[in-house]
XYZ file of C-alpha atoms in Angstrom:
694
model
C 29.248 3.626 -131.096
C 25.976 2.418 -132.620
C 23.052 0.788 -130.367
C 20.892 -2.013 -131.850
C 17.202 -0.937 -131.911
C 15.078 -2.654 -128.927
C 12.935 -5.488 -129.961
C 9.113 -4.504 -130.389
C 7.082 -5.509 -127.289
C 5.283 -8.693 -127.374
C 1.734 -8.793 -125.833
C 1.054 -11.049 -122.868
C -1.410 -13.776 -123.734
C -1.964 -17.402 -123.058
C -0.021 -20.300 -124.426
C -1.422 -23.054 -126.606
C -1.733 -26.552 -124.330
C 0.597 -28.289 -126.423
C 3.604 -25.942 -125.678
C 2.318 -25.741 -121.958
C 2.650 -29.637 -122.049
C 5.892 -29.551 -123.810
C 7.459 -27.066 -120.891
C 6.052 -29.208 -118.322
C 7.923 -32.034 -120.149
C 10.957 -30.357 -119.728
C 10.393 -30.273 -115.803
C 8.971 -34.116 -115.494
C 10.649 -35.858 -118.457
C 14.518 -35.340 -118.043
C 15.253 -38.811 -119.884
C 13.521 -41.960 -120.581
C 14.166 -43.106 -117.197
C 12.278 -40.562 -116.077
C 9.056 -41.610 -118.091
C 9.651 -45.096 -116.851
C 9.761 -43.844 -113.217
C 6.444 -42.064 -113.642
C 4.728 -44.698 -115.737
C 5.926 -47.340 -112.878
C 4.340 -45.103 -110.157
C 1.060 -45.162 -112.067
C 1.150 -49.054 -111.900
C 1.629 -49.221 -108.436
C -0.577 -46.784 -107.708
C -3.408 -48.655 -109.339
C -2.634 -51.995 -107.002
C -0.435 -53.717 -109.733
C 1.528 -57.170 -108.264
C 3.534 -57.319 -111.593
C 5.352 -54.977 -113.366
C 6.924 -55.392 -116.572
C 9.069 -52.672 -118.309
C 9.730 -53.141 -122.153
C 12.683 -51.002 -123.611
C 14.306 -50.579 -127.005
C 17.254 -48.614 -127.619
C 17.529 -47.778 -124.102
C 13.841 -46.596 -123.995
C 14.548 -43.693 -126.435
C 12.427 -45.815 -129.331
C 10.112 -47.853 -127.179
C 9.191 -47.635 -123.219
C 6.258 -50.057 -122.589
C 5.121 -50.625 -118.978
C 2.464 -53.444 -118.486
C 0.544 -54.229 -115.168
C -1.968 -56.114 -113.698
C -3.720 -53.232 -111.422
C -7.083 -52.308 -111.432
C -7.258 -50.928 -115.204
C -8.859 -47.739 -116.660
C -12.614 -47.611 -117.669
C -12.840 -46.400 -121.587
C -14.740 -43.561 -120.725
C -12.027 -42.523 -118.328
C -8.812 -43.092 -121.028
C -9.206 -39.778 -122.867
C -9.225 -37.717 -119.550
C -6.146 -39.630 -118.234
C -3.839 -37.529 -120.888
C -5.298 -34.228 -120.089
C -3.201 -32.171 -118.106
C -3.810 -32.047 -113.997
C -6.484 -34.950 -114.461
C -6.021 -37.499 -111.731
C -8.076 -39.977 -109.568
C -5.485 -39.513 -106.717
C -6.525 -36.262 -105.163
C -9.706 -34.256 -105.234
C -9.024 -31.449 -102.305
C -6.542 -29.532 -100.620
C -6.888 -32.148 -97.470
C -5.928 -34.766 -100.103
C -2.954 -32.944 -101.420
C -1.630 -32.419 -97.839
C -2.207 -36.193 -96.979
C -1.494 -37.655 -100.253
C -0.941 -41.171 -99.797
C 0.101 -42.234 -103.413
C 3.118 -42.216 -105.372
C 1.781 -40.353 -108.146
C -0.909 -37.210 -107.423
C 0.075 -33.924 -110.128
C -1.825 -35.399 -112.863
C 0.681 -34.180 -115.353
C 2.895 -37.285 -116.127
C 1.116 -38.800 -119.027
C 0.213 -35.322 -120.469
C 3.695 -34.330 -120.269
C 5.078 -37.491 -122.021
C 2.291 -37.650 -124.610
C 3.193 -34.186 -125.609
C 6.612 -35.214 -126.536
C 6.450 -38.794 -127.883
C 3.775 -41.026 -129.423
C 1.646 -42.728 -126.695
C -0.703 -45.420 -126.809
C -2.933 -46.466 -123.598
C -4.258 -50.254 -123.230
C -6.254 -50.908 -120.359
C -9.078 -53.199 -119.400
C -10.829 -53.241 -115.982
C -12.374 -56.326 -114.320
C -15.976 -55.873 -115.037
C -15.264 -55.228 -118.762
C -15.411 -58.068 -121.444
C -12.683 -56.500 -123.351
C -9.655 -54.111 -123.230
C -9.894 -50.744 -125.130
C -7.106 -49.206 -126.737
C -6.206 -45.086 -127.086
C -4.119 -43.479 -129.665
C -2.854 -40.607 -127.783
C -2.229 -38.219 -131.296
C -4.837 -38.943 -132.828
C -7.691 -39.689 -130.100
C -9.087 -42.761 -131.613
C -10.553 -45.202 -129.136
C -10.851 -48.896 -130.376
C -11.694 -52.373 -128.649
C -8.731 -54.637 -128.290
C -7.391 -57.726 -126.495
C -5.799 -57.767 -123.179
C -6.170 -58.873 -119.475
C -6.891 -56.854 -116.534
C -4.691 -54.187 -116.043
C -3.235 -51.297 -118.339
C -0.226 -51.087 -120.945
C 1.521 -47.675 -121.775
C 3.614 -47.720 -124.977
C 5.487 -44.701 -125.322
C 7.424 -44.453 -128.798
C 10.076 -42.244 -130.542
C 10.525 -40.252 -127.146
C 11.505 -36.764 -127.578
C 10.473 -36.638 -131.626
C 8.488 -33.614 -131.395
C 11.404 -31.906 -129.426
C 14.583 -32.806 -131.448
C 16.596 -30.456 -129.133
C 15.735 -32.671 -126.155
C 17.059 -35.413 -128.009
C 20.349 -34.583 -128.781
C 21.102 -34.228 -125.308
C 20.316 -37.808 -124.613
C 23.436 -40.410 -123.987
C 24.379 -43.752 -125.613
C 21.635 -46.488 -125.583
C 23.713 -48.384 -122.710
C 23.642 -45.266 -120.338
C 20.165 -44.555 -120.905
C 19.511 -48.167 -120.339
C 21.451 -47.962 -117.163
C 19.069 -45.264 -115.634
C 15.940 -46.872 -116.566
C 17.042 -49.975 -114.668
C 17.894 -47.666 -111.846
C 14.710 -46.017 -111.800
C 12.991 -49.529 -111.517
C 15.393 -50.843 -108.844
C 14.531 -48.125 -106.665
C 10.714 -48.973 -106.619
C 11.915 -52.550 -106.069
C 13.477 -52.103 -103.072
C 10.501 -50.449 -101.655
C 7.805 -52.736 -102.919
C 8.917 -56.456 -101.904
C 5.650 -57.542 -102.538
C 5.653 -56.809 -106.324
C 7.403 -58.067 -109.062
C 9.305 -56.366 -111.614
C 10.917 -57.528 -114.974
C 12.673 -55.492 -117.230
C 13.251 -56.546 -120.962
C 15.576 -54.759 -123.471
C 15.796 -55.523 -127.162
C 13.740 -58.581 -126.597
C 16.163 -59.873 -124.127
C 15.319 -60.248 -120.270
C 17.657 -57.635 -118.263
C 16.406 -57.643 -114.864
C 13.858 -59.730 -112.853
C 12.783 -59.562 -109.478
C 10.137 -61.791 -107.903
C 7.603 -60.566 -105.472
C 8.010 -61.889 -101.992
C 5.043 -61.552 -99.649
C 2.167 -58.559 -99.441
C 3.605 -56.285 -96.596
C 0.508 -53.931 -96.105
C 2.658 -51.128 -96.293
C 2.508 -47.711 -97.025
C 1.520 -44.393 -95.204
C -0.461 -44.348 -92.298
C -2.303 -41.749 -90.347
C -1.672 -41.068 -86.743
C -4.875 -43.135 -85.846
C -3.589 -46.364 -86.925
C 0.109 -45.665 -86.858
C 0.182 -48.599 -84.130
C -0.813 -50.997 -86.849
C 2.733 -51.099 -88.073
C 3.600 -54.183 -90.248
C 5.331 -56.911 -88.525
C 8.610 -56.351 -87.700
C 9.969 -59.935 -88.707
C 7.937 -60.145 -91.662
C 8.870 -57.304 -93.067
C 12.905 -57.805 -92.274
C 12.366 -61.322 -94.034
C 10.930 -59.782 -97.118
C 13.223 -56.916 -97.341
C 16.169 -58.878 -96.789
C 15.330 -61.110 -99.744
C 14.379 -58.621 -101.908
C 17.668 -56.549 -101.049
C 19.580 -59.685 -101.546
C 18.172 -60.079 -104.993
C 18.650 -56.416 -105.853
C 21.698 -55.288 -104.168
C 23.421 -58.786 -103.733
C 23.912 -61.046 -101.209
C 27.200 -59.182 -100.304
C 25.034 -56.121 -99.248
C 22.994 -58.285 -96.994
C 25.782 -60.195 -95.346
C 27.946 -56.562 -94.786
C 24.903 -54.758 -93.214
C 22.788 -54.680 -90.081
C 19.118 -54.697 -89.575
C 17.417 -51.108 -88.397
C 14.577 -50.941 -86.515
C 13.592 -47.932 -84.349
C 10.570 -46.009 -83.562
C 10.650 -42.340 -82.127
C 7.483 -40.548 -81.633
C 5.419 -40.457 -84.827
C 8.448 -41.839 -86.886
C 9.524 -45.103 -87.708
C 12.532 -46.172 -89.220
C 13.899 -49.516 -90.415
C 15.630 -51.018 -93.105
C 19.507 -52.180 -93.464
C 22.789 -50.404 -92.673
C 25.807 -51.240 -94.028
C 28.906 -52.188 -91.775
C 31.827 -49.653 -91.881
C 34.009 -52.130 -93.724
C 31.449 -52.071 -96.436
C 31.925 -48.375 -97.343
C 32.703 -47.076 -100.821
C 34.084 -44.513 -102.530
C 31.336 -43.297 -104.292
C 27.594 -42.709 -102.595
C 25.727 -45.103 -105.202
C 23.973 -47.364 -102.881
C 22.250 -45.176 -100.531
C 18.671 -45.511 -100.570
C 16.157 -43.262 -98.596
C 12.285 -43.883 -98.601
C 9.443 -41.990 -97.163
C 6.300 -43.806 -96.825
C 7.480 -46.042 -99.594
C 8.812 -43.221 -101.913
C 12.319 -42.879 -103.133
C 13.648 -39.371 -102.154
C 16.671 -37.493 -101.862
C 16.675 -35.244 -98.957
C 19.737 -33.370 -97.115
C 17.879 -34.192 -93.723
C 17.744 -38.089 -93.934
C 21.547 -38.079 -95.864
C 22.825 -36.120 -93.224
C 21.290 -37.902 -90.427
C 22.216 -41.457 -92.122
C 26.176 -39.792 -92.554
C 26.390 -38.562 -88.814
C 25.761 -41.972 -87.591
C 28.726 -43.031 -89.235
C 30.804 -39.999 -88.195
C 33.404 -41.826 -86.045
C 33.149 -45.354 -87.559
C 34.125 -44.358 -91.083
C 37.847 -43.970 -92.241
C 38.448 -41.023 -94.644
C 35.926 -39.938 -97.157
C 34.209 -43.434 -97.509
C 30.491 -43.277 -98.214
C 28.212 -45.588 -96.057
C 25.785 -47.830 -98.071
C 22.267 -48.343 -96.463
C 18.720 -48.617 -97.241
C 16.243 -46.847 -94.869
C 12.792 -46.583 -94.906
C 10.885 -43.963 -92.773
C 6.916 -44.220 -92.187
C 5.482 -41.020 -90.914
C 2.078 -39.505 -91.099
C 1.369 -38.153 -94.573
C 0.285 -34.850 -92.874
C 3.531 -34.101 -91.314
C 5.560 -34.374 -94.881
C 4.807 -32.278 -98.035
C 5.747 -34.177 -101.135
C 4.585 -31.317 -103.454
C 8.113 -29.815 -103.464
C 9.517 -30.735 -106.710
C 8.012 -31.706 -110.025
C 9.461 -35.204 -110.115
C 8.272 -35.840 -106.633
C 11.785 -36.908 -105.483
C 12.472 -34.205 -102.869
C 10.227 -33.716 -99.522
C 10.038 -31.166 -96.886
C 9.113 -32.369 -93.084
C 7.176 -30.525 -91.238
C 9.624 -30.945 -88.062
C 12.730 -32.115 -89.881
C 14.682 -32.031 -86.355
C 12.466 -34.938 -85.237
C 13.355 -37.005 -88.317
C 16.935 -36.459 -88.087
C 17.066 -37.451 -84.690
C 14.643 -40.701 -85.432
C 17.136 -41.629 -88.423
C 20.675 -41.044 -86.777
C 19.371 -42.987 -83.374
C 18.129 -45.471 -85.612
C 21.398 -46.120 -87.708
C 23.749 -45.521 -84.626
C 22.032 -47.985 -82.620
C 22.061 -50.884 -85.544
C 25.923 -50.116 -85.593
C 26.697 -49.828 -81.993
C 26.271 -54.005 -81.508
C 29.725 -55.546 -81.699
C 30.271 -57.686 -84.551
C 32.035 -60.036 -82.081
C 28.677 -60.930 -80.690
C 27.088 -61.560 -84.207
C 30.255 -64.040 -84.122
C 29.468 -65.814 -80.884
C 25.520 -65.929 -81.970
C 27.111 -67.757 -85.330
C 29.312 -70.054 -82.935
C 26.338 -71.142 -81.197
C 24.288 -71.976 -83.900
C 27.269 -74.143 -85.364
C 27.416 -75.978 -82.124
C 23.512 -76.435 -81.853
C 23.625 -77.899 -85.480
C 26.729 -79.699 -85.221
C 27.717 -78.641 -88.611
C 30.989 -76.434 -88.645
C 31.374 -73.607 -91.104
C 35.025 -73.795 -91.403
C 37.423 -76.546 -93.151
C 35.701 -80.027 -93.010
C 39.499 -81.266 -92.352
C 39.803 -79.233 -89.473
C 37.639 -79.435 -86.156
C 36.092 -76.377 -84.711
C 35.747 -78.012 -81.271
C 37.528 -75.283 -79.035
C 40.059 -76.493 -76.650
C 40.284 -76.161 -73.161
C 42.733 -73.663 -71.702
C 44.624 -76.175 -70.202
C 45.287 -78.097 -73.382
C 48.726 -79.506 -74.311
C 50.717 -76.769 -76.103
C 49.109 -74.023 -74.084
C 49.884 -74.786 -70.562
C 53.790 -74.112 -71.182
C 53.325 -70.980 -72.463
C 54.593 -68.718 -70.120
C 53.471 -64.676 -69.981
C 55.399 -62.168 -72.202
C 57.885 -60.236 -69.878
C 56.630 -56.837 -69.034
C 58.991 -54.140 -70.372
C 58.851 -50.598 -68.917
C 58.889 -48.348 -71.602
C 58.064 -44.829 -71.830
C 54.653 -42.890 -72.329
C 51.418 -44.260 -70.832
C 51.152 -47.520 -68.572
C 48.047 -49.759 -68.682
C 47.859 -48.738 -65.036
C 47.868 -45.311 -65.563
C 44.291 -45.191 -67.892
C 42.339 -45.466 -64.350
C 43.282 -41.711 -63.704
C 40.820 -40.871 -66.710
C 37.842 -42.111 -65.132
C 38.988 -42.866 -61.212
C 39.291 -46.646 -60.053
C 36.372 -48.870 -59.806
C 35.181 -50.517 -56.826
C 37.181 -53.432 -55.864
C 36.440 -57.195 -56.772
C 34.153 -58.653 -54.111
C 36.021 -61.537 -53.797
C 39.704 -61.676 -54.172
C 41.571 -65.084 -55.956
C 44.769 -66.489 -54.735
C 47.582 -64.143 -55.355
C 49.662 -66.867 -57.734
C 46.559 -66.728 -60.036
C 44.877 -63.167 -59.430
C 45.374 -62.119 -63.194
C 44.156 -65.398 -64.715
C 41.056 -66.263 -62.417
C 39.621 -62.880 -63.607
C 39.014 -64.711 -67.059
C 38.195 -68.088 -65.660
C 35.039 -66.962 -63.426
C 31.819 -66.009 -64.811
C 31.713 -63.095 -62.497
C 34.858 -61.645 -63.813
C 33.407 -61.459 -67.561
C 32.994 -57.401 -67.709
C 29.550 -56.036 -67.768
C 28.836 -53.371 -70.636
C 29.912 -50.361 -68.172
C 33.009 -51.906 -66.748
C 36.419 -53.181 -67.046
C 36.983 -56.845 -65.772
C 37.241 -56.880 -62.228
C 40.896 -57.593 -62.511
C 41.117 -55.068 -65.214
C 44.001 -54.537 -67.354
C 45.916 -52.881 -64.839
C 45.126 -55.594 -61.803
C 46.347 -58.083 -64.740
C 49.413 -56.350 -65.104
C 50.037 -56.234 -61.420
C 49.111 -59.996 -61.117
C 51.282 -60.796 -63.856
C 54.256 -58.953 -62.761
C 54.210 -60.526 -59.152
C 54.246 -63.966 -60.395
C 56.698 -63.482 -63.489
C 59.910 -65.240 -62.959
C 62.900 -63.270 -63.052
C 64.931 -65.757 -65.025
C 63.825 -69.309 -65.134
C 66.408 -71.952 -63.799
C 65.631 -74.356 -65.857
C 62.780 -75.849 -68.283
C 60.692 -77.078 -65.116
C 60.851 -73.620 -63.873
C 59.373 -72.174 -66.957
C 56.847 -74.752 -67.114
C 55.729 -73.865 -63.635
C 55.497 -70.153 -64.253
C 53.353 -71.036 -67.387
C 51.074 -73.270 -65.286
C 50.589 -69.968 -62.828
C 50.111 -67.834 -65.811
C 47.411 -70.300 -67.269
C 45.843 -72.597 -64.459
C 43.334 -74.494 -65.655
C 39.801 -72.784 -65.460
C 38.504 -74.805 -62.480
C 41.444 -74.153 -60.485
C 41.597 -70.452 -61.276
C 37.722 -69.759 -60.210
C 37.514 -68.319 -56.718
C 34.807 -69.286 -54.452
C 31.652 -71.608 -55.727
C 31.854 -70.011 -59.093
C 32.132 -72.444 -62.068
C 34.471 -72.064 -64.254
C 33.536 -70.004 -67.660
C 33.861 -71.605 -71.023
C 35.918 -69.686 -73.714
C 32.907 -70.630 -76.193
C 31.647 -67.400 -74.605
C 34.253 -65.731 -75.636
C 33.636 -64.660 -79.440
C 37.085 -63.040 -80.101
C 38.983 -66.127 -77.983
C 41.950 -66.357 -75.825
C 45.157 -64.617 -76.485
C 48.088 -66.755 -77.561
C 51.039 -64.090 -78.471
C 51.844 -60.665 -79.533
C 53.678 -59.450 -82.819
C 55.992 -56.796 -82.763
C 53.978 -55.111 -79.634
C 51.513 -53.875 -82.219
C 49.149 -56.802 -82.854
C 47.222 -59.618 -80.566
C 46.611 -62.853 -82.129
C 43.972 -65.263 -80.239
C 42.075 -68.345 -81.208
C 38.525 -68.988 -81.615
C 36.341 -71.265 -82.653
C 36.530 -69.936 -86.427
C 40.019 -69.782 -86.420
C 42.410 -66.701 -85.860
C 41.799 -63.447 -84.703
C 44.142 -60.654 -85.374
C 43.635 -57.239 -83.139
C 45.196 -53.934 -83.323
C 45.749 -53.329 -79.919
C 46.123 -49.752 -80.054
C 43.024 -49.153 -82.149
C 41.110 -51.407 -79.887
C 41.916 -49.472 -76.869
C 41.296 -46.486 -78.147
C 37.983 -47.057 -78.848
C 37.204 -48.420 -75.195
C 38.559 -45.468 -74.045
C 36.795 -43.640 -76.493
C 33.470 -45.028 -75.745
C 33.912 -44.850 -71.694
C 34.646 -41.231 -71.955
C 31.647 -40.139 -74.028
C 29.660 -42.275 -71.191
C 31.163 -39.993 -68.277
C 30.752 -37.011 -70.395
C 26.759 -37.917 -71.319
C 26.471 -38.483 -67.437
C 28.256 -35.284 -66.359
C 27.108 -33.019 -69.160
C 30.516 -31.298 -68.950
C 33.953 -31.744 -69.842
C 36.547 -31.612 -66.793
C 38.356 -28.147 -67.049
C 41.781 -26.851 -66.013
C 42.581 -23.254 -65.390
C 45.584 -22.087 -67.031
C 48.221 -20.461 -64.409
C 49.245 -17.920 -67.117
C 46.380 -17.470 -69.804
C 47.161 -17.657 -73.444
C 46.632 -14.661 -75.321
C 46.155 -14.657 -79.234
C 45.545 -12.064 -81.863
C 41.888 -12.787 -82.853
C 39.597 -11.343 -85.657
C 36.443 -9.731 -84.771
C 34.335 -13.078 -85.871
C 36.255 -15.084 -83.557
C 35.844 -12.178 -80.697
C 32.172 -12.569 -81.398
C 31.896 -15.740 -81.634
C 33.592 -16.363 -78.012
C 31.363 -13.983 -76.391
C 28.054 -15.577 -77.958
C 29.070 -19.084 -77.235
C 30.434 -18.654 -73.878
C 28.343 -21.521 -72.293
C 28.957 -23.674 -74.975
C 32.645 -23.260 -74.530
C 32.193 -23.941 -70.604
C 30.375 -27.114 -71.692
C 33.444 -28.290 -73.575
C 35.540 -27.433 -70.600
C 37.375 -24.370 -72.268
C 36.916 -20.485 -71.149
C 38.260 -18.052 -73.615
C 37.167 -14.567 -73.144
C 38.167 -11.079 -74.803
C 41.235 -9.708 -73.130
C 40.985 -6.753 -75.349
C 39.229 -5.862 -78.445
C 41.302 -7.697 -80.850
C 42.495 -10.246 -78.331
C 41.294 -13.330 -76.804
C 42.664 -14.988 -73.719
C 42.304 -18.643 -73.126
C 41.852 -19.466 -69.399
C 41.031 -22.876 -69.130
C 41.139 -25.611 -71.453
C 39.983 -29.633 -70.699
C 41.743 -31.537 -68.172
C 43.294 -34.043 -70.558
C 44.410 -31.511 -73.197
C 46.131 -29.379 -70.632
C 49.717 -30.068 -72.240
C 48.649 -29.382 -75.638
C 48.480 -26.000 -77.707
C 45.639 -24.397 -76.292
C 45.618 -21.291 -78.996
C 45.269 -23.976 -81.561
C 42.610 -25.616 -79.734
C 40.872 -22.547 -79.502
C 40.890 -21.461 -82.757
C 39.576 -24.867 -84.237
C 36.558 -24.689 -81.836
C 35.915 -21.217 -82.512
C 35.673 -21.923 -86.126
C 33.697 -24.989 -85.872
C 31.171 -22.863 -83.265
C 31.345 -20.004 -86.070
C 30.211 -22.585 -89.114
C 27.651 -24.822 -87.568
C 24.382 -24.824 -85.084
C 25.972 -24.691 -81.336
C 24.501 -28.271 -80.305
C 26.051 -29.926 -83.503
C 29.411 -28.350 -82.947
C 29.273 -29.134 -79.221
C 28.503 -32.914 -79.751
C 31.294 -32.831 -83.079
C 33.818 -31.213 -80.747
C 33.135 -32.940 -77.945
C 33.528 -36.217 -79.936
C 36.805 -34.668 -81.494
C 38.292 -33.936 -77.907
C 37.284 -37.337 -76.647
C 39.129 -38.837 -79.136
C 42.148 -36.726 -78.748
C 41.948 -38.235 -75.204
C 41.569 -41.424 -76.141
C 44.115 -41.574 -78.566
C 46.680 -40.248 -76.083
C 45.247 -42.644 -73.445
C 45.551 -45.724 -74.999
C 48.229 -48.160 -74.931
C 50.636 -47.550 -77.222
C 51.846 -49.515 -79.915
C 55.454 -51.653 -79.315
C 53.995 -51.734 -75.907
C 54.544 -55.580 -74.259
C 51.472 -56.684 -72.818
C 51.190 -59.871 -70.926
C 48.593 -62.530 -71.605
C 46.211 -61.651 -68.932
C 46.314 -57.821 -70.204
C 45.796 -59.487 -73.751
C 42.831 -61.185 -72.661
C 41.454 -58.029 -70.918
C 41.260 -56.641 -73.906
C 39.609 -58.706 -76.009
C 36.778 -59.762 -73.313
C 36.442 -55.551 -72.974
C 36.250 -55.541 -76.791
C 33.417 -57.847 -76.508
C 31.122 -55.488 -74.803
C 32.034 -52.285 -75.875
C 30.009 -50.627 -78.625
C 31.053 -49.929 -82.120
C 34.514 -51.572 -80.812
C 34.897 -52.887 -84.679
C 36.413 -49.557 -85.446
C 38.771 -47.183 -83.738
C 37.046 -43.827 -83.576
C 38.947 -42.857 -86.819
C 37.396 -45.399 -88.664
C 39.832 -47.998 -88.675
C 39.240 -51.342 -88.041
C 40.370 -53.018 -84.681
C 40.262 -56.433 -85.836
C 40.293 -59.271 -88.416
C 39.040 -62.869 -88.210
C 40.996 -65.373 -90.387
C 38.545 -68.561 -90.483
C 40.316 -72.154 -91.046
C 39.226 -72.386 -94.325
C 41.069 -69.341 -95.577
C 44.150 -70.533 -93.091
C 43.613 -73.675 -95.066
C 44.007 -72.210 -98.486
C 46.902 -69.974 -97.537
C 48.941 -73.381 -97.215
C 47.151 -75.426 -100.040
C 46.093 -77.657 -97.484
C 43.474 -80.426 -98.485
C 44.277 -79.683 -102.459
């Protein structure tokens, strides 16, 4: 066996400046889009209000970035191409509180080392511009208005190996457009234009000056006007991401301590299979940060179905001293001084924005239409709501109640206890309907309607005719089920108008699964199990938040199981956490655990399987995160079992009670598994189905 001779030792020596710059270019300039990003950063730092990017061959043959910023004096042009030369920072304090997009002072030098670069710039006080050739160092006068133009030709010509790794021109162009698009989303006050091969590819016009940017704690109160900021961002988001993004998103505005979060969060229905429309900005800088991504994702935890990815554009404003941007050469990563504070601020901001039921927005839209007098539906169909006693509805009798196995709606009060009775009792014959006719019966955010689902069921059952003798008897029963609002109201309370019901009034039930309701826009279809599941889920969360512990039920005979050493250690270390979750899991022997108590509502389930899953979560994640996630999973299971089942016939009053509760329950547009709870079919869509007006 022969061994190769050892290579001779090489002495340690300084590298040539050009090689150093080429090494730095490997970190900073990965592809043409990287050079575009760095050059646009410099243009924005120079105070530009219009940035134009011109490309050839996807940026490989030519990248030209023009701006109307402050410009560079001719004596500073050669200095700008030196490594670590910058006007952004001068000392450590400036580095710790950097308020500009660029600050490292190596982008121009790195790009110039792997390309043919030329700088053309003019300041306001100069009669002419000056052109600097980076390769030869020649500086000569040239014609240009105020601003700077940076031309980069034949990228990676001096490093052919890097050029082989580039993709097709179309792919590189797409990356360049994406780089500019990220800047455009952060700066609505700046116009952007992208030209490729002499053709205009993208253009986003400036909206208004926002006065945005990093702020110190001293002037943190001088935040931009939220209304003006929202309007400017809405227009830019619509221009860049499309009108669909704006229509399928809600505004975000939240402040927690030194952190301010604003932007737009996409509705769960707008979720995508890829995470290609998730934009996070910190002090105007686009970043990829695990803290921000996890915070946004966790806010969608119980409203997204499956592995769908949410869409959002979130802007975080924080004191620059509390965030470190000098983490990565491309400045796309940051590190927060207090990541927990930022995580909670972003999560709460998105959660609060998504909590408002879409039915409330529908009600606002209806009110706006009524104020303007311009219907949004089909011109041939009037959207004026009809009174409850209109012809065709007065004779509809309540759907017969059929006793079926499983949970009854009246049993649901066992989950949280019976509420106080209504202060004023309605007449017996119209007790259920009166709950929906009187304004006092419109449910508050934290309560069922005064008649409630159970009360409506009992009232309807009491006046349901056993067998109508003739048509008049059926009509009389229907009249009792749906009396005119004025007759249904008790006391001196005026009759509630159905215009205040965004989800409309129930008219029928399909196969015991879906509820059909009529509102001012047209037809509403509700998945009653999914809707009621969300209502029960939110109610249980509120109760647990108030009590801080889930009710526990001791087991008569503890359930024992063979456990791994990790499970035993986890049970001992997190005994208090398990107690908060309503469980008691203790060692029975060195290799055996005993489940002695489980949550009350899961007493009939598999105690061992529940204990194993909770212990696995506690071992893998932080205790506080696990408590919230495990609590929500347990409450979700409880809500699923406690919600009204499919194929369960509801009376009209029960359906209306469910609709009214949906209108005031947070996140009621999706069940806790992320499935939609209701859908709206407008009159225009219904007309199209039947080819009306064609």
